[in-house]
CSV table of C-alpha atoms and ligand atoms in Angstrom, one decimal:
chain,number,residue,atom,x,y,z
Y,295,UNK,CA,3.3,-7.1,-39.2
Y,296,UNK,CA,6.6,-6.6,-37.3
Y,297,UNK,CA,6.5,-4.6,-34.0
Y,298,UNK,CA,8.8,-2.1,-35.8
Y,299,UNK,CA,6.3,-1.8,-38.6
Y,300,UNK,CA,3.4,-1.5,-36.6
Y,301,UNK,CA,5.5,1.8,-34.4
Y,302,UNK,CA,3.3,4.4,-36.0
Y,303,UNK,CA,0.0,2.6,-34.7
Y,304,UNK,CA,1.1,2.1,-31.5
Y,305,UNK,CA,2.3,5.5,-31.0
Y,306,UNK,CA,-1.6,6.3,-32.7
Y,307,UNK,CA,-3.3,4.2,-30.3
Y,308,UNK,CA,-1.1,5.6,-27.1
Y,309,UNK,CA,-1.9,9.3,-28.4
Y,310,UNK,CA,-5.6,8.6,-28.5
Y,311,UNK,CA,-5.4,7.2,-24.7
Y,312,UNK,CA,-3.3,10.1,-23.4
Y,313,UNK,CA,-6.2,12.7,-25.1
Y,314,UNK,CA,-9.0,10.5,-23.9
Y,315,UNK,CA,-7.1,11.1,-20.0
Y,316,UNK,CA,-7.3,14.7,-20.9
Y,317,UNK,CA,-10.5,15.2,-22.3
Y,318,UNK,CA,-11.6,14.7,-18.6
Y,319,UNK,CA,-11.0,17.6,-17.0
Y,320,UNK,CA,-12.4,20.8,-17.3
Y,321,UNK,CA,-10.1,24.2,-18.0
Y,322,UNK,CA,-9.5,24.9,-14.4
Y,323,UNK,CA,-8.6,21.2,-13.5
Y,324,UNK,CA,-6.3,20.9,-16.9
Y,325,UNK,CA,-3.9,23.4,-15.6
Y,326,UNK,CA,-4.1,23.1,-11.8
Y,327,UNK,CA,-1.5,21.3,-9.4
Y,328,UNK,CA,-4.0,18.9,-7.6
Y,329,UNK,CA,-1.4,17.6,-5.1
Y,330,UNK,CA,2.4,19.1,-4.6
Y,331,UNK,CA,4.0,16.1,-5.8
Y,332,UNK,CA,2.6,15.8,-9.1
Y,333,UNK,CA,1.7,18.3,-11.9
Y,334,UNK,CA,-1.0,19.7,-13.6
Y,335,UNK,CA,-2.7,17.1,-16.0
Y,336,UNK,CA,-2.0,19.9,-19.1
Y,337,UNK,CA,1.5,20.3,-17.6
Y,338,UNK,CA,2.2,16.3,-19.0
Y,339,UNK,CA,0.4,16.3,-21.9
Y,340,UNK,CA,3.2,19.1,-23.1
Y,341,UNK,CA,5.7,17.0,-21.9
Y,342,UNK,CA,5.5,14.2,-23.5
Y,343,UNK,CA,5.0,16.4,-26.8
Y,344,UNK,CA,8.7,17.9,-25.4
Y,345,UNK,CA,10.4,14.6,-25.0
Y,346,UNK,CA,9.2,12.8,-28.1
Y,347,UNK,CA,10.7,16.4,-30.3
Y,348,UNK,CA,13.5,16.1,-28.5
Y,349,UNK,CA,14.5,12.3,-28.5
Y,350,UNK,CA,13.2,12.0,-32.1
Y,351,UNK,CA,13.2,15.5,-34.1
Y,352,UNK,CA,16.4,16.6,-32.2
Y,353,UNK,CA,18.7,14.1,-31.2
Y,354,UNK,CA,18.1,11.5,-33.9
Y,355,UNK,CA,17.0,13.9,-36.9
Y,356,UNK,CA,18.9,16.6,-36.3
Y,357,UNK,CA,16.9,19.0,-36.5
Y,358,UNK,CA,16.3,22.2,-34.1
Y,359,UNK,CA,13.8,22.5,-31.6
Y,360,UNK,CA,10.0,23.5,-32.3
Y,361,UNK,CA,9.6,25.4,-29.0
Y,362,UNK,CA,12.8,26.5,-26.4
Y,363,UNK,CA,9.7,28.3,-24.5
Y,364,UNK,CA,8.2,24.5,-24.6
Y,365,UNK,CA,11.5,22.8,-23.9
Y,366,UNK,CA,12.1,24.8,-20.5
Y,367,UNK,CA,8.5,25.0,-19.3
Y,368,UNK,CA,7.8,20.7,-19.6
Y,369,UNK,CA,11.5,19.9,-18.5
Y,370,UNK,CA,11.5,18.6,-15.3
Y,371,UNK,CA,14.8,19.9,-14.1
Y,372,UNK,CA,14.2,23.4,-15.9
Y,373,UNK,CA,10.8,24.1,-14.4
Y,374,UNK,CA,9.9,23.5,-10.7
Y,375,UNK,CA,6.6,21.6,-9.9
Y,376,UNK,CA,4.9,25.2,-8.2
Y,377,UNK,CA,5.8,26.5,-11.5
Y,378,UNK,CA,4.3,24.2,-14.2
Y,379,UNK,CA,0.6,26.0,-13.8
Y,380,UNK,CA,1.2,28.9,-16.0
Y,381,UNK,CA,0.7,26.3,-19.0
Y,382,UNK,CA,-0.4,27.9,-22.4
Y,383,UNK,CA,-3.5,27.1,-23.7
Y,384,UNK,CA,-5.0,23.3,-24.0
Y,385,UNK,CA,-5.3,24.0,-27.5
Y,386,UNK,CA,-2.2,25.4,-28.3
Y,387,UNK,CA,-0.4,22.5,-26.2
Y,388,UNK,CA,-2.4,20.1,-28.5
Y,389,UNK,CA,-1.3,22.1,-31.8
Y,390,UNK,CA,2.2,21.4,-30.8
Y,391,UNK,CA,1.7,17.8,-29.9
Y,392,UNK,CA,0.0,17.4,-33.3
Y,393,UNK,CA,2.8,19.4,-35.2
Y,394,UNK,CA,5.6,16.9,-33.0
Y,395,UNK,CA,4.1,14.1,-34.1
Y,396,UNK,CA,3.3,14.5,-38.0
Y,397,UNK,CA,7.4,15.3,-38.1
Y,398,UNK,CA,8.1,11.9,-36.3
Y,399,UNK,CA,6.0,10.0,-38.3
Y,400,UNK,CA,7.3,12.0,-41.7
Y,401,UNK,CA,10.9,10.4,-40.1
Y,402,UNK,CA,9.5,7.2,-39.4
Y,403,UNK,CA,8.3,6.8,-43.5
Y,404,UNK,CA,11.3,8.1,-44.7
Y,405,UNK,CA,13.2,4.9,-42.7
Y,406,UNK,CA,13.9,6.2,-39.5
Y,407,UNK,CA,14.4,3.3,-38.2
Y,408,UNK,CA,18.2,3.2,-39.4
Y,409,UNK,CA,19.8,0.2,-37.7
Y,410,UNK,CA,22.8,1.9,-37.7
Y,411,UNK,CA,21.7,4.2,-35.0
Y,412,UNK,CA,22.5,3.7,-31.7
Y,413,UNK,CA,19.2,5.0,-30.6
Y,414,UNK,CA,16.8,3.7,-33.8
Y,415,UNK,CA,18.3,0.6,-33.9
Y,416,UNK,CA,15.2,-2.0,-33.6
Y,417,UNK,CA,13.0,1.1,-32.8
Y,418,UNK,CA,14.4,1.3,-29.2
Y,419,UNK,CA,13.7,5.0,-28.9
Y,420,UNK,CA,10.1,4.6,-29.8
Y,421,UNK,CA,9.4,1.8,-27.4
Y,422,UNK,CA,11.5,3.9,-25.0
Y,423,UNK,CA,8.5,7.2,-26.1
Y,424,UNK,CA,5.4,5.0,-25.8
Y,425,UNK,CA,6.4,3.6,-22.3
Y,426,UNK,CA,7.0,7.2,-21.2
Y,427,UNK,CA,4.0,8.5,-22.7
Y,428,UNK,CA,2.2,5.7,-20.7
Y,429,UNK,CA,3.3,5.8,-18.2
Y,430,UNK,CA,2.3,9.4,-17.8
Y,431,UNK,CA,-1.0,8.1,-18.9
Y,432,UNK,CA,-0.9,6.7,-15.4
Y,433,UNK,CA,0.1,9.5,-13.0
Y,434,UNK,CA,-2.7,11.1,-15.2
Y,435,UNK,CA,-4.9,9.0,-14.1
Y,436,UNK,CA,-4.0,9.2,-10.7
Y,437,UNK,CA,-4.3,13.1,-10.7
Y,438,UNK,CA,-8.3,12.7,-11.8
Y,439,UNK,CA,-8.7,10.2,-8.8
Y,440,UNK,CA,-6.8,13.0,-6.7
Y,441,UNK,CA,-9.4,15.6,-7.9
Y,442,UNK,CA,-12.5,13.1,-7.3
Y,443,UNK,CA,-11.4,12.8,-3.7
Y,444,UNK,CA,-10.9,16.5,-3.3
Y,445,UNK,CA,-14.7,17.0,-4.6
Y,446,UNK,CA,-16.1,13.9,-2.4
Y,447,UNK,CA,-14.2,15.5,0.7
Y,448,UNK,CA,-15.5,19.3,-0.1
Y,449,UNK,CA,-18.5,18.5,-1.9
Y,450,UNK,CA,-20.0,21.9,-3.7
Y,451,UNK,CA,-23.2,23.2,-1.3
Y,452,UNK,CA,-26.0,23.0,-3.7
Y,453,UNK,CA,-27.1,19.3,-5.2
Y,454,UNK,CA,-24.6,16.6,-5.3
Y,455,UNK,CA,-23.9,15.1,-8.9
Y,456,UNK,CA,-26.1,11.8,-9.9
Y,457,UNK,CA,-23.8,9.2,-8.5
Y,458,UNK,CA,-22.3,10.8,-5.3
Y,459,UNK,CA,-22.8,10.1,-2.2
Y,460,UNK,CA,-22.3,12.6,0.4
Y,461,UNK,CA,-19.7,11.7,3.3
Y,462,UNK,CA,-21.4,11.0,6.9
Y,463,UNK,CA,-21.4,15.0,8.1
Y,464,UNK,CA,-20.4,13.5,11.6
Y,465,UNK,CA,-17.6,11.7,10.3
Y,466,UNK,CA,-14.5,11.1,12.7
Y,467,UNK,CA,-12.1,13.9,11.5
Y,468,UNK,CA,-8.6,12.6,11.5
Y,469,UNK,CA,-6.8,13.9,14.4
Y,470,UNK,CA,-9.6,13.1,17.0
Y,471,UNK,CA,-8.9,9.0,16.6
Y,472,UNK,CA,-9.8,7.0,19.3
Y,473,UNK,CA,-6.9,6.5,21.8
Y,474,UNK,CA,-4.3,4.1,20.8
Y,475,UNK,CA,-5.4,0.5,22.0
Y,476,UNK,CA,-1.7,-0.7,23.4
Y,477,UNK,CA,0.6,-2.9,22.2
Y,478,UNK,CA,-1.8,-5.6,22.1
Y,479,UNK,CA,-4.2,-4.6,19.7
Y,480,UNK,CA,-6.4,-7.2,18.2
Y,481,UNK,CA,-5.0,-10.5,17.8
Y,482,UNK,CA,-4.1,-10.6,14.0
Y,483,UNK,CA,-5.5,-13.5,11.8
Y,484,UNK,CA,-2.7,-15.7,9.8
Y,485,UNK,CA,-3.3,-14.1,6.3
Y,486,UNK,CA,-3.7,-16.2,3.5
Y,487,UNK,CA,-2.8,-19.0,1.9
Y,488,UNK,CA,1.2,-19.1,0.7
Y,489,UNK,CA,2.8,-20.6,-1.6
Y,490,UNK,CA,6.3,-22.1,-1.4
Y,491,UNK,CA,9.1,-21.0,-3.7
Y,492,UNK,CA,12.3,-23.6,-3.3
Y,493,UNK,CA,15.3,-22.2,-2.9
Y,494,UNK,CA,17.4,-22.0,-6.2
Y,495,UNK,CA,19.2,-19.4,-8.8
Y,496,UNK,CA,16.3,-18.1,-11.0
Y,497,UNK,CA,17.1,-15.6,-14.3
Y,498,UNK,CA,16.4,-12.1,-13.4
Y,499,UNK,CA,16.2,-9.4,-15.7
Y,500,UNK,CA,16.3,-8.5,-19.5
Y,501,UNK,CA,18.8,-8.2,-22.0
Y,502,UNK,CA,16.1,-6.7,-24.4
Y,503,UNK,CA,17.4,-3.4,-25.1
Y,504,UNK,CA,14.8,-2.6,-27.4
Y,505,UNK,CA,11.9,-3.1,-25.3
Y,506,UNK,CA,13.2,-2.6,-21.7
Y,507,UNK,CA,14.6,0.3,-19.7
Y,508,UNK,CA,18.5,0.9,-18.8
Y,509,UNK,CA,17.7,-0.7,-14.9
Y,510,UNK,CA,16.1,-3.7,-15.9
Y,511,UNK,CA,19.4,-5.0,-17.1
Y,512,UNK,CA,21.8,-6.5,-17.5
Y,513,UNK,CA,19.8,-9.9,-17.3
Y,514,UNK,CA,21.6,-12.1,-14.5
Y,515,UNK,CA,21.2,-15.7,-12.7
Y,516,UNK,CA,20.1,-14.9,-8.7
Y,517,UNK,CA,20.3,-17.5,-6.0
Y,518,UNK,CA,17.5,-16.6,-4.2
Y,519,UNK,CA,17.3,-18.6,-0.7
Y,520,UNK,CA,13.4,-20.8,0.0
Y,521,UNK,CA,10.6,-18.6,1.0
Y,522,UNK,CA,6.8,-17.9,1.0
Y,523,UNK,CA,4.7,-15.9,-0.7
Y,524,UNK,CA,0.6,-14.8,-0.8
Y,525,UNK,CA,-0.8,-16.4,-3.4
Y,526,UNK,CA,-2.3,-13.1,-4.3
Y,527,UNK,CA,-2.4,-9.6,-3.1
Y,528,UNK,CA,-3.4,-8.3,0.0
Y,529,UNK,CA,-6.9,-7.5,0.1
Y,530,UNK,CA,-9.4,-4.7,1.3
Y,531,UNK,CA,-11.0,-7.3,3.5
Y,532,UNK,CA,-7.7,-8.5,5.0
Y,533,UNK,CA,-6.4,-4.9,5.1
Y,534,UNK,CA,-9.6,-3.9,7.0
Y,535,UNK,CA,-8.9,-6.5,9.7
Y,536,UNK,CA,-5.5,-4.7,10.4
Y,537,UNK,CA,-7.5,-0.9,10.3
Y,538,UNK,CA,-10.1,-2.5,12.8
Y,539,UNK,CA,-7.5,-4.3,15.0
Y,540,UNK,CA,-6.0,-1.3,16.0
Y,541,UNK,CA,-3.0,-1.7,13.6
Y,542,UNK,CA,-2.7,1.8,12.9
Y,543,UNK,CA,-2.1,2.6,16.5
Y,544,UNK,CA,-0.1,-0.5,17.6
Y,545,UNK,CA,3.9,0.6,17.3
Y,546,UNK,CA,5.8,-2.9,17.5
Y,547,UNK,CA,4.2,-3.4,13.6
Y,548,UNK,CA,5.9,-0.2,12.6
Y,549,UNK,CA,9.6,0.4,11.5
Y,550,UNK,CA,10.9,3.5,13.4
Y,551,UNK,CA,10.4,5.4,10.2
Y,552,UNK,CA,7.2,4.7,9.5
Y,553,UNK,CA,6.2,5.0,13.1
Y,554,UNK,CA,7.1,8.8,12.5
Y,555,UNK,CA,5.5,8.7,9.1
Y,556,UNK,CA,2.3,7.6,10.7
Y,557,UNK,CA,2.2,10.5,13.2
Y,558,UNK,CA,2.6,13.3,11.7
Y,559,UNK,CA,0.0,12.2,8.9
Y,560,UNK,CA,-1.8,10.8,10.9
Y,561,UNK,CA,-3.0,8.5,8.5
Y,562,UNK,CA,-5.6,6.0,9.8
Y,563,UNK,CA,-6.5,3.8,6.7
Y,564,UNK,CA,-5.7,3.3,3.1
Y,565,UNK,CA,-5.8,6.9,1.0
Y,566,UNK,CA,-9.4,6.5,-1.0
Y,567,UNK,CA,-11.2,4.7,1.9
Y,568,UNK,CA,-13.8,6.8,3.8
Y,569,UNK,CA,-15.8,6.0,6.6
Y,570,UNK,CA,-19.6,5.9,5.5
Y,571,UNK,CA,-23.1,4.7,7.3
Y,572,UNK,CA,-21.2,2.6,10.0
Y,573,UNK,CA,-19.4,1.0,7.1
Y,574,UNK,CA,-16.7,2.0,4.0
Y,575,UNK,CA,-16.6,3.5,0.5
Y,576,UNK,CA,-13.9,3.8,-1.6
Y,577,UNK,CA,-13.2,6.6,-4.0
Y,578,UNK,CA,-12.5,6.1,-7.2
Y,579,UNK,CA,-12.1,7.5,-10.7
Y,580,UNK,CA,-15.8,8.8,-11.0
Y,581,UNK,CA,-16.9,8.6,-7.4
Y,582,UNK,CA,-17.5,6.3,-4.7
Y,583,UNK,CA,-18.6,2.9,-4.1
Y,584,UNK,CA,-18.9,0.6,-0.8
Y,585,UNK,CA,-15.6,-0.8,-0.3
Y,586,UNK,CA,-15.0,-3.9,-2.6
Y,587,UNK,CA,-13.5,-6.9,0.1
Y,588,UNK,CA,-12.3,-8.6,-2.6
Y,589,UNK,CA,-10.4,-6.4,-4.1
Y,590,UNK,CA,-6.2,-6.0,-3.4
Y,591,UNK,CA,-6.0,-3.2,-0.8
Y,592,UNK,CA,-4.6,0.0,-3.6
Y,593,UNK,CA,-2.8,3.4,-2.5
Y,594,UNK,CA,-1.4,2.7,0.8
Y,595,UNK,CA,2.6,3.8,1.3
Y,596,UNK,CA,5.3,1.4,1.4
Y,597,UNK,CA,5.0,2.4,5.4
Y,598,UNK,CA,1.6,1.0,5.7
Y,599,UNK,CA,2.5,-2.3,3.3
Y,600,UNK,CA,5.2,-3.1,6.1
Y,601,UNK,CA,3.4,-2.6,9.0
Y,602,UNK,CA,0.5,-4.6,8.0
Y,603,UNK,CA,3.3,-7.7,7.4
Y,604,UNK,CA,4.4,-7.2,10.4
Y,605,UNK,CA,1.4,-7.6,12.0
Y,606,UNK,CA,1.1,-11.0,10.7
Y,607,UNK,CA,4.7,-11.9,11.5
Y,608,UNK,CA,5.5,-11.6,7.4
Y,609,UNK,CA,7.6,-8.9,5.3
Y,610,UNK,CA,7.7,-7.9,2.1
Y,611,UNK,CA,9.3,-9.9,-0.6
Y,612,UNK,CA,12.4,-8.5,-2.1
Y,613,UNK,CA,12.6,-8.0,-5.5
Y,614,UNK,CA,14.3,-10.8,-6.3
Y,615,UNK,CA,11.8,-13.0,-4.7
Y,616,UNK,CA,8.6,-11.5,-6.6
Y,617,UNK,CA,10.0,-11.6,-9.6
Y,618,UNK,CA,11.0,-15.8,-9.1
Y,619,UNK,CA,7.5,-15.7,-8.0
Y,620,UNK,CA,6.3,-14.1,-10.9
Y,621,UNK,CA,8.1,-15.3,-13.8
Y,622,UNK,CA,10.1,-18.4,-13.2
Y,623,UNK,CA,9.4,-21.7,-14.7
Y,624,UNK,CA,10.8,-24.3,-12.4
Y,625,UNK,CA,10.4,-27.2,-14.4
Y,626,UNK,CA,12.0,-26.1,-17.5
Y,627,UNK,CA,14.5,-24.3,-15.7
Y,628,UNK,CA,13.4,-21.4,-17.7
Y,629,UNK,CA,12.1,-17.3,-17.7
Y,630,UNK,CA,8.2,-16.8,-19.0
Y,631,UNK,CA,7.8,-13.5,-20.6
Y,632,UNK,CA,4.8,-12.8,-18.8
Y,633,UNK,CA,3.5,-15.2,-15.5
Y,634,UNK,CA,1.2,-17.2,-17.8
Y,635,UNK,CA,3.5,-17.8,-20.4
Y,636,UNK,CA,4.2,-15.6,-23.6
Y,637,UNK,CA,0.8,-14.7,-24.9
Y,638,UNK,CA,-0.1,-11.0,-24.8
Y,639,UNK,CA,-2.0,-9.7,-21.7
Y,640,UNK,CA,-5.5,-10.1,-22.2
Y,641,UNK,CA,-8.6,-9.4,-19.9
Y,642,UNK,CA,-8.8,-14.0,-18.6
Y,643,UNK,CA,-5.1,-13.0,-17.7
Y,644,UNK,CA,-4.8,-9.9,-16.0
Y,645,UNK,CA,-6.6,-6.2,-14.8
Y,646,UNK,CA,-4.6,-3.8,-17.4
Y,647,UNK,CA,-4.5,-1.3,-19.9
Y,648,UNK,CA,-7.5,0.7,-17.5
Y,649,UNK,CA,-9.4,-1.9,-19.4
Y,650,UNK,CA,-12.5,-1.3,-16.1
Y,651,UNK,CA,-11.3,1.4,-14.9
Y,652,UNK,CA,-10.4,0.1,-11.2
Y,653,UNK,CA,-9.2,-3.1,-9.6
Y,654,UNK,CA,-10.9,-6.2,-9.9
Y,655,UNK,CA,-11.2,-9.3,-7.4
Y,656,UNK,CA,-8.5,-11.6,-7.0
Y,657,UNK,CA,-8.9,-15.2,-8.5
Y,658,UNK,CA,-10.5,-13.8,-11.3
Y,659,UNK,CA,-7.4,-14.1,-13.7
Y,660,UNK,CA,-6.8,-17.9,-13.0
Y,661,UNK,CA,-5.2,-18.1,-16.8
Y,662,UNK,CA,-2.4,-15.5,-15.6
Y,663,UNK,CA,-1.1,-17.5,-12.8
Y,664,UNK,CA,2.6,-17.9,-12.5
Y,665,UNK,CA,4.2,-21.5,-12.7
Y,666,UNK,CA,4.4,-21.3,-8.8
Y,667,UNK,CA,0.6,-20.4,-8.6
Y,668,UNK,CA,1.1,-17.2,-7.7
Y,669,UNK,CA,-2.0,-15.2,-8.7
Y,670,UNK,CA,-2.3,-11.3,-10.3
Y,671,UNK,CA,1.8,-10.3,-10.4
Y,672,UNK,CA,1.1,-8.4,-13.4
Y,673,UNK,CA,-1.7,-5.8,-13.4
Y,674,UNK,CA,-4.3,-4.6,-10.5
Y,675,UNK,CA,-1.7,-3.4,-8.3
Y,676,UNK,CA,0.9,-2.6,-8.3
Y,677,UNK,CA,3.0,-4.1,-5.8
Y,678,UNK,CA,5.9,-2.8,-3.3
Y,679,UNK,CA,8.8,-4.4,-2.5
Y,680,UNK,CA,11.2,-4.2,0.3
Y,681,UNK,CA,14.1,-3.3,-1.8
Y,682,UNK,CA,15.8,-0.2,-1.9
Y,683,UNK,CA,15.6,0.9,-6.2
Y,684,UNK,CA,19.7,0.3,-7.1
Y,685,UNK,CA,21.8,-0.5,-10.2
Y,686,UNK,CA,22.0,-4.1,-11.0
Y,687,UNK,CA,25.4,-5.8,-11.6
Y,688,UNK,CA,26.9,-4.4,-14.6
Y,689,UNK,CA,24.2,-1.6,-15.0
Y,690,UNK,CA,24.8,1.3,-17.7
Y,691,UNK,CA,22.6,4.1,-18.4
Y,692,UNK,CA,20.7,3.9,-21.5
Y,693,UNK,CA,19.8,6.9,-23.2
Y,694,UNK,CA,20.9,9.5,-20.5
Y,695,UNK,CA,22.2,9.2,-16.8
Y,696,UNK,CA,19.1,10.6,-15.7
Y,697,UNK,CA,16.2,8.4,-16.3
Y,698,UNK,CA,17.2,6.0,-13.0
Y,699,UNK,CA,20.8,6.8,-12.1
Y,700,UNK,CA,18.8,10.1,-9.9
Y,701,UNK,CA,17.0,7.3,-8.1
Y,702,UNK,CA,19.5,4.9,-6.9
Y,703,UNK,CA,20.0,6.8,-3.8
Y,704,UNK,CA,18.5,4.7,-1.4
Y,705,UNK,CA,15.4,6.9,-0.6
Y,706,UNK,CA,12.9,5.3,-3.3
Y,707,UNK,CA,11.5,1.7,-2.7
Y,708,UNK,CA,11.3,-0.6,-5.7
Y,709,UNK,CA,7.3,-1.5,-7.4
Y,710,UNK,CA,6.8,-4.4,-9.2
Y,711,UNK,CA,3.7,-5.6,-11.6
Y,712,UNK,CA,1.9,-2.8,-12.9
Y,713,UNK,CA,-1.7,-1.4,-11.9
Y,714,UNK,CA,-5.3,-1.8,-13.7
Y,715,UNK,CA,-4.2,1.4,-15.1
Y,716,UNK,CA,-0.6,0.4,-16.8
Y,717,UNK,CA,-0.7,0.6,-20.2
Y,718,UNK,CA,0.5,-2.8,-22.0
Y,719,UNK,CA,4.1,-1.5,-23.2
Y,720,UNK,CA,5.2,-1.4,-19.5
Y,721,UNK,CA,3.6,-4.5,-18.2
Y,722,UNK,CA,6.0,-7.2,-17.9
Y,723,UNK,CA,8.0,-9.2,-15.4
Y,724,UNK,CA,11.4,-7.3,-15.3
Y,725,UNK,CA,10.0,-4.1,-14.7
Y,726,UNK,CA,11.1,-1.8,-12.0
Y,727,UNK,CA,8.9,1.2,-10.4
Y,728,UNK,CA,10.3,3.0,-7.9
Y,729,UNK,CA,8.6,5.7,-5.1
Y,730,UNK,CA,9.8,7.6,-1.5
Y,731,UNK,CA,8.2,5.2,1.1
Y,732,UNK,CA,5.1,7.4,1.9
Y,733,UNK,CA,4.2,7.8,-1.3
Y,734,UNK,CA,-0.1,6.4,-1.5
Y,735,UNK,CA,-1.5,8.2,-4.3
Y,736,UNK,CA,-0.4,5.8,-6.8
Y,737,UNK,CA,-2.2,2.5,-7.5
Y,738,UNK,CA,0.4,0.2,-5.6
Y,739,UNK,CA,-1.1,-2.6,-2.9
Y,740,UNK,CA,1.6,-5.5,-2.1
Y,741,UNK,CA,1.6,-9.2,-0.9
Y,742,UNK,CA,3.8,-10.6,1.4
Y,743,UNK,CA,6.3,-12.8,2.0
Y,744,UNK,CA,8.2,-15.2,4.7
Y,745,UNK,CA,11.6,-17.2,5.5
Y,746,UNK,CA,10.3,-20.9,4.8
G,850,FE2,FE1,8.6,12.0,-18.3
């Protein structure tokens, strides 16, 4: 079965996840703004109904819109975040969804996948609607984390859900910390092991129009100068030695930016981690659990990521540089679709598709390393860079100008690799994720990288 032929499954099986996300939350949750930076779960459920109608039904079909009331209220630009809670009913936002869909997949069988159209040709707009759709999958699933925090920090009075534990009542609020320790701090330890990437030109990029996004191309040979890089992510344990040295407080491992950042927040450790019986828990999806060392250190800001590489004497790898890392195949002088080679993601390769729900140890995907040895590039984490998101060389927007072109404004940092919770359409080498700096409530942790 081609991956053209097989479109209406995989728009199936991406439909049944994003329902499954919001099946989750109760009435009051489904239509509430959790955090000021991202919407109400119901409020992306109706738009990715509105952009599939209009991608599909409208521009390629033809045919007039379903909803305008729909179209204004889940367009970004035409509704402002504070707004999106006045959301219609869940089932009435699922009746449209339903309705969009049985239209597309009436076009589909009656061959709308017309090569002659710029936007059908080898299904590109589909592959271009199930990465959307999952990746709002993901900032749904970042939402339910929100609201399990907000419940674990303001637990109701009465009897705590099976499964919860209460936070220590005496518990160190944030803005009585414990004086700064100096510029000294705790020695830091070296970090881990690194592995050496030679310099050389290296093929970044895709030319694959149907299956990658306008700023992952055009595909381009980089000469990227020797370095280091972890052999894996940054982990909770080695994160916790920075939190318990002091580096929080100790300025020389902050850029002025994130120095300022870190003050007003005052943010003292990674965004899920609580302090609990003299040791830590973590929050996540459902609840909390003692803090796994193992695991990569997830939802800290770009801030935090640099400061900790500081702290060791390291910095964060460019772009270019994790992606070598990642996907480069020194010996045959040649680019692996994926680290391990060109077999589909599976669970011996790497933490995806919310497959457990949460991170997993590092080392435990040995069959995804990357030629270099480089260990979990693609799922877990994902992982910041220190690159500023911009164009590539010969960059055009593909559909419209406002899908990246917004971004390249030298305020969003660029993600690489994916999380435990990317969905397998947007898991791949090339592709680029891009936040403001003090962004932590998505799933993004980071490794780091040296001048060799
Ligand atoms: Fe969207």
């Amino acid at each position: 079965m081609s991956r053209v032929a097989s479109i209406p499954q995989q728009l199936q099986a991406a439909r049944d996840q994003t329902l499954r996300l919001c099946a989750r939350v109760n009435e009051v949750d489904f239509r509430r703004q959790v955090h000021r930076e991202f919407s109400p779960i119901g409020w992306h459920l109706g738009h990715i109904g509105v952009t599939e109608a209009y991608w599909v039904l409208q521009q390629c079909q033809g045919e007039p819109t379903l909803s305008a009331a729909y179209d204004r209220l889940f367009t970004p630009t035409d509704t402002p975040k504070p707004e999106r809670v006045h959301l219609p009913a869940r089932d009435e936002i699922l009746a449209y969804l339903g309705a969009v869909r049985e239209q597309v997949l009436n076009f589909l069988t009656d061959g709308g996948c017309d090569p002659g159209h710029p936007l059908l040709r080898d299904a590109r707009i589909f592959n271009m609607l199930l990465q959307h759709e999952e990746q709002h999958q993901e900032t749904m699933s970042l939402i339910l984390r929100l609201l399990t925090a907000e419940r674990y920090d303001s637990p109701p009075p009465a009897v705590l859900a099976e499964g919860w534990s209460r936070p220590e009542r005496n518990e160190r609020p944030p803005h009585s910390s414990p004086p700064p320790r100096g510029e000294r701090g705790i020695a830091p330890p070296s970090g881990q092991a690194m592995i050496a990437v030679p310099a050389g030109p290296f093929v970044m990029g895709s030319d694959d129009i149907a299956h990658t996004l306008d700023n992952e191309r055009p595909q381009q040979e980089v000469f990227v100068p020797a370095f280091l890089i972890d052999r894996h992510p940054v982990t909770n344990a080695e994160f916790l030695s920075f939190v318990a040295g002091g580096g929080y407080h100790q300025r020389s491992c902050w850029g002025a930016e994130g120095w300022r950042w870190r003050a007003h927040s005052e943010v003292e450790h990674p965004l899920y981690w609580r302090r609990h019986g003299g040791g830590w828990v973590e929050i996540g999806l459902y609840g909390s659990a003692p803090l796994p060392p193992h695991h990569p250190v997830q939802c800290v800001s770009w801030y935090e990521a640099d400061a900790y590489a500081r702290w060791l004497g390291k910095r964060l790898p460019s772009e270019e540089e994790w992606e070598k890392a990642a996907s480069w195949d020194p010996e045959r002088a040649e680019k692996r679709p994926y680290p391990w080679g060109g077999r589909e993601p599976d669970p011996s390769t790497c933490n995806c598709d919310a497959a457990g729900e949460g991170t997993t140890g590092v080392g435990q995907h040995a069959a995804g390393c990357s030629p270099y040895g480089c260990e979990d590039m693609l799922g877990n984490v994902w992982e910041w860079t220190a690159t500023w998101f911009q164009p590539y060389r010969g960059f055009a927007a593909f559909p419209y100008e406002g899908y990246s072109v917004p971004y390249f404004d030298r305020q969003h940092r660029v993600l690489r690799g994916g999380s435990w919770a990317t969905r397998r359409h947007v898991l791949r080498p090339t592709f680029r994720n891009w936040y403001q700096p003090w962004v932590r409530e998505i799933f993004a942790g980071f490794r780091c990288a040296k001048d060799l």
